[in-house]
mmCIF file of C-alpha atoms in Angstrom:
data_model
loop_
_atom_site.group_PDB
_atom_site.id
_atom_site.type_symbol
_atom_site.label_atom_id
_atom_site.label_comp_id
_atom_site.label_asym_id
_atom_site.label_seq_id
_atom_site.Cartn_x
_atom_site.Cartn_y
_atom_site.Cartn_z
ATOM 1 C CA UNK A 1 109.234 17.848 -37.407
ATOM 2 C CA UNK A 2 106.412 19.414 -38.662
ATOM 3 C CA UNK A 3 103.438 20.932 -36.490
ATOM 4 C CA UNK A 4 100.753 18.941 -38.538
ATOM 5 C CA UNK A 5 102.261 15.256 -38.231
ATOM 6 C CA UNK A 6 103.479 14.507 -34.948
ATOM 7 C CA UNK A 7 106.381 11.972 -34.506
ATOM 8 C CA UNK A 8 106.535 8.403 -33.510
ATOM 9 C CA UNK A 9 107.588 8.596 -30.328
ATOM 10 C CA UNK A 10 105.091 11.215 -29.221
ATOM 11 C CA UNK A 11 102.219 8.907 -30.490
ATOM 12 C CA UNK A 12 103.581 6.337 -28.789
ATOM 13 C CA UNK A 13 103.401 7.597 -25.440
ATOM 14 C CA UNK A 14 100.254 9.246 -26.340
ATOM 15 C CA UNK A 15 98.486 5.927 -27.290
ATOM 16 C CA UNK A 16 100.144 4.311 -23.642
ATOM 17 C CA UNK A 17 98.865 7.347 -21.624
ATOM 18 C CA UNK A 18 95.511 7.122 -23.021
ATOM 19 C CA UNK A 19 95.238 3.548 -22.453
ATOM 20 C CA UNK A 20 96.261 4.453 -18.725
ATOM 21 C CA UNK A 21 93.620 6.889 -18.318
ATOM 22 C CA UNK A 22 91.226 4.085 -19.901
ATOM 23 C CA UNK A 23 92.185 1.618 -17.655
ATOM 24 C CA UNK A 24 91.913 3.607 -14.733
ATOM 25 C CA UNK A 25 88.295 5.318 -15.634
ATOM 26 C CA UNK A 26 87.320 1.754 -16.888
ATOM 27 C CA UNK A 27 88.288 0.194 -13.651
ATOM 28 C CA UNK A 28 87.055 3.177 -11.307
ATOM 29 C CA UNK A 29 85.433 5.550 -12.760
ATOM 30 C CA UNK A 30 82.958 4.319 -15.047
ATOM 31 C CA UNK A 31 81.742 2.209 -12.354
ATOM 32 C CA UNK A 32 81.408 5.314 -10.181
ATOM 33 C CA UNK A 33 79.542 6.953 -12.940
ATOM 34 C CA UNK A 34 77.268 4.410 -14.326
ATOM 35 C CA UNK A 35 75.995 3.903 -10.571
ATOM 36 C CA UNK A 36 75.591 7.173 -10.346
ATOM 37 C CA UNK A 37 73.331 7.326 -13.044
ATOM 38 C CA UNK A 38 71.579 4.034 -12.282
ATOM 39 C CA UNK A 39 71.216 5.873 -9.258
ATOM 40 C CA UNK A 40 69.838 9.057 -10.573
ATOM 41 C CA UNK A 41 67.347 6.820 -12.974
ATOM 42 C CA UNK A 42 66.215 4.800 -9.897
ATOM 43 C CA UNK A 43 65.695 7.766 -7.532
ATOM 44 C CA UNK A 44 63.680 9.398 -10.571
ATOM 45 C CA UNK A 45 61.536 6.289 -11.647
ATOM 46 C CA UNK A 46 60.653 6.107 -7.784
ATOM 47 C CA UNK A 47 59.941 9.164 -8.045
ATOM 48 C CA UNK A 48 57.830 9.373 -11.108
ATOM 49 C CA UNK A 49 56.081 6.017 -9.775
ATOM 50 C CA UNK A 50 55.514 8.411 -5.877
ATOM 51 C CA UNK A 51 53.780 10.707 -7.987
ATOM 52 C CA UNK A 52 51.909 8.169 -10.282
ATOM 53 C CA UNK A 53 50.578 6.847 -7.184
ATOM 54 C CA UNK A 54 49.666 10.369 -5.214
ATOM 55 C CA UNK A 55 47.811 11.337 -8.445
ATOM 56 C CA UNK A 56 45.659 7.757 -8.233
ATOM 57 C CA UNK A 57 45.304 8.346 -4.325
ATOM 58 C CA UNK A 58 43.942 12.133 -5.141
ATOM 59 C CA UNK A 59 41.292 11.274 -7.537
ATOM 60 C CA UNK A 60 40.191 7.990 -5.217
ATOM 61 C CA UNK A 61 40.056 10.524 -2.770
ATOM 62 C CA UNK A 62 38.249 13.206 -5.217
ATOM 63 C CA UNK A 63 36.187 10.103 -6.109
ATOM 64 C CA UNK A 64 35.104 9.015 -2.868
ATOM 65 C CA UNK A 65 34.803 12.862 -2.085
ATOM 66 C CA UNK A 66 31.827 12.945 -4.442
ATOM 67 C CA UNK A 67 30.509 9.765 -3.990
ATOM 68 C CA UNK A 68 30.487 10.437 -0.232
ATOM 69 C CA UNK A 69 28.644 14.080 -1.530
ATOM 70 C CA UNK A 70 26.208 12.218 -3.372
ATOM 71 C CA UNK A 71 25.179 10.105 -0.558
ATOM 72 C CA UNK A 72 24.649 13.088 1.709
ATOM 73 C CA UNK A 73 22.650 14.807 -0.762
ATOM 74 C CA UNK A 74 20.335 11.332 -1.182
ATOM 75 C CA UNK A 75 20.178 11.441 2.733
ATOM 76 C CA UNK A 76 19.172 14.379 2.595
ATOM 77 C CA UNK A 77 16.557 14.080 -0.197
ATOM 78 C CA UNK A 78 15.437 11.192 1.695
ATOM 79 C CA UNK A 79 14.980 12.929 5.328
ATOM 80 C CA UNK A 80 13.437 16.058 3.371
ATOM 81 C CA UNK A 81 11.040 13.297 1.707
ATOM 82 C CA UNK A 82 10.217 11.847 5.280
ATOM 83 C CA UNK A 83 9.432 15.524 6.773
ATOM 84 C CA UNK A 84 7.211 16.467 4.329
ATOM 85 C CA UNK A 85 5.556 12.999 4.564
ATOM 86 C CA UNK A 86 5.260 13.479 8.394
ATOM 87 C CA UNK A 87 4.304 17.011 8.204
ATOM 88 C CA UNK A 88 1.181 15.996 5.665
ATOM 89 C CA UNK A 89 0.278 13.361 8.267
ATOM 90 C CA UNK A 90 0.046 15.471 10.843
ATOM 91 C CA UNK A 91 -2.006 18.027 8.813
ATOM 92 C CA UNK A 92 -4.072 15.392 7.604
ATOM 93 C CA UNK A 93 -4.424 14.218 11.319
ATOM 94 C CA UNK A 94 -5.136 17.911 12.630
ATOM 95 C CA UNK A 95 -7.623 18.034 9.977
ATOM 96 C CA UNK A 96 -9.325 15.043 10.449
ATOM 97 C CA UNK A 97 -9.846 15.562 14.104
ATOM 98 C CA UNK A 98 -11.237 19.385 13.676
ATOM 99 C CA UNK A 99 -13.306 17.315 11.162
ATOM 100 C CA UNK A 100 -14.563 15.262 13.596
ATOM 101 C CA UNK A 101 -14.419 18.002 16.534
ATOM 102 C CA UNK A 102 -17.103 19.979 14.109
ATOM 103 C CA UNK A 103 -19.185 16.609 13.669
ATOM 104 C CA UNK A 104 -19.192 16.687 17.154
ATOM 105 C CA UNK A 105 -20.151 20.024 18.058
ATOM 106 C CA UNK A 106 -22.790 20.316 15.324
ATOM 107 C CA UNK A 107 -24.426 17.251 16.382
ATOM 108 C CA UNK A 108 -24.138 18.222 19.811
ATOM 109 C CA UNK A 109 -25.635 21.771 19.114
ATOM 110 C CA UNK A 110 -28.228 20.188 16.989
ATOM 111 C CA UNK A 111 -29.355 18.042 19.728
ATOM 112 C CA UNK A 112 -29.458 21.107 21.897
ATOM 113 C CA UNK A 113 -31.663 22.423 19.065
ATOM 114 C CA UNK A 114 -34.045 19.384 18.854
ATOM 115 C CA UNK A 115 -33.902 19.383 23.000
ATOM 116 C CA UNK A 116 -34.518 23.443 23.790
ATOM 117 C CA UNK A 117 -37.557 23.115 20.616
ATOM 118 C CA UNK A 118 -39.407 20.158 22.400
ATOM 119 C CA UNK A 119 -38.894 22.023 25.645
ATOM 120 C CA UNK A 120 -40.566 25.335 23.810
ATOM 121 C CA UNK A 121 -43.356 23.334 21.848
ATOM 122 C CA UNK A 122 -43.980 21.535 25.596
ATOM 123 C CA UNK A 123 -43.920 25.138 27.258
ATOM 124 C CA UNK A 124 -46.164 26.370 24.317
ATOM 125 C CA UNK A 125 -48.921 23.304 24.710
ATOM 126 C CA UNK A 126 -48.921 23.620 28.661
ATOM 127 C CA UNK A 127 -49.723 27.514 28.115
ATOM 128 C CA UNK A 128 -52.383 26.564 25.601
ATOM 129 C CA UNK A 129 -53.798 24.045 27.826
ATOM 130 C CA UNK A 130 -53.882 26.543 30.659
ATOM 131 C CA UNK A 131 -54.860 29.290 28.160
ATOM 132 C CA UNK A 132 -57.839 26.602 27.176
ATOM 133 C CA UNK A 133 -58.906 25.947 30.750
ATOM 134 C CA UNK A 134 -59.269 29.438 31.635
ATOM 135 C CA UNK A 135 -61.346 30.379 28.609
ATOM 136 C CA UNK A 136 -63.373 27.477 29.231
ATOM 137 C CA UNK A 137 -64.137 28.437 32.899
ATOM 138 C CA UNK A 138 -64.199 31.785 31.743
ATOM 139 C CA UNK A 139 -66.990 30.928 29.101
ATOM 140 C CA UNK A 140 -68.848 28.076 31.416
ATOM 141 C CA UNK A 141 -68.817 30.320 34.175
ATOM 142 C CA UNK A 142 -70.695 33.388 31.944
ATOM 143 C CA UNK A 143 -72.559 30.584 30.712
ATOM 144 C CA UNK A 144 -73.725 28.723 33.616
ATOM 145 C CA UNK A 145 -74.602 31.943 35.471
ATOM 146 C CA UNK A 146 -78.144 30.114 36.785
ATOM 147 C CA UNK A 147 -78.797 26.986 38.297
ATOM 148 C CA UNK A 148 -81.250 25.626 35.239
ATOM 149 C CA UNK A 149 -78.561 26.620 33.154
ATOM 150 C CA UNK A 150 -75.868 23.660 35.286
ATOM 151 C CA UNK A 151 -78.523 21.555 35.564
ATOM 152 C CA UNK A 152 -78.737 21.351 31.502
ATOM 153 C CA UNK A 153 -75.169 21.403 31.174
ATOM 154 C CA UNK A 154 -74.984 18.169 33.663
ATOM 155 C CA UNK A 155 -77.953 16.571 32.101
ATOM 156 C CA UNK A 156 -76.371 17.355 28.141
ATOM 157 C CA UNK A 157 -73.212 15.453 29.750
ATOM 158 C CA UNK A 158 -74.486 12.493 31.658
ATOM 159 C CA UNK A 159 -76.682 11.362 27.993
ATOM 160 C CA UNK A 160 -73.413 12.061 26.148
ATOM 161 C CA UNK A 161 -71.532 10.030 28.467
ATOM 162 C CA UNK A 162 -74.397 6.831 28.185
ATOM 163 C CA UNK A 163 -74.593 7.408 24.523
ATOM 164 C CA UNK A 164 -70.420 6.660 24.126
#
């Protein structure tokens, strides 16, 4: 017997125990292994598909994140928008009533004008008038000093009077 060639015999019972380890890992433990793997695949396809679906989940969220931004941002644009618009009306309001407050108080002092300058110009004629009437009597009575002097001065009236 050489090293290189083995015998019959050895063969033999070579070929019979590897058909008795076939048989056995065909009939137990292939099963075993192939489910294990089936297993494996499964838990890692689930897995795979878990993370699939946490990635789609994070960029709704991320989405709605934003879109939920965007909206606060408009709101606020929008209640900025109404503030000024409320603050302009109000200045516009202030405004028009100081507007109208002034109107007021200038007609108001204007009348006062008109009222104290007819008061004056009334005060001025009614010291004019008295002025007048003294410097009249002053004058008649320098005039009318003698009693032919009122009797010419009646007579001078009473043919003016039946002249008119």
């Amino acid at each position: 017997m050489s090293l290189i060639t083995p015998g019959f015999g050895l063969l033999f019972w070579m070929t019979i125990v590897f058909l008795v380890v076939l048989f056995v890992l065909w009939k137990w433990g292939f099963p075993v292994i192939v489910k294990m793997e089936l297993d494996r695949k499964d838990y890692i396809d689930s897995s795979l598909k878990k993370a699939h679906e946490a990635n789609e989940r994070l960029a709704n969220i991320q989405k709605e994140g934003e879109s939920i931004l965007q909206e606060a941002r408009e709101k606020q644009a929008q209640i900025l928008k109404e503030a000024a618009e409320t603050r302009d009306a109000i200045v516009e309001k202030a405004q028009e009533k100081a507007r109208v407050e002034g109107a007021r108080l200038l007609d108001d002092a204007k009348a006062a004008i008109e009222q104290e300058k007819k008061a004056a110009i009334a005060d001025i004629r009614k010291q004019v008038a008295t002025l007048s009437v003294e410097i009249a009597e002053k004058v008649l009575r320098q005039n009318l000093q003698g009693d032919q002097a009122q009797m010419d001065l009646i007579n001078r009236m009473l043919d003016d009077v039946s002249a008119n």
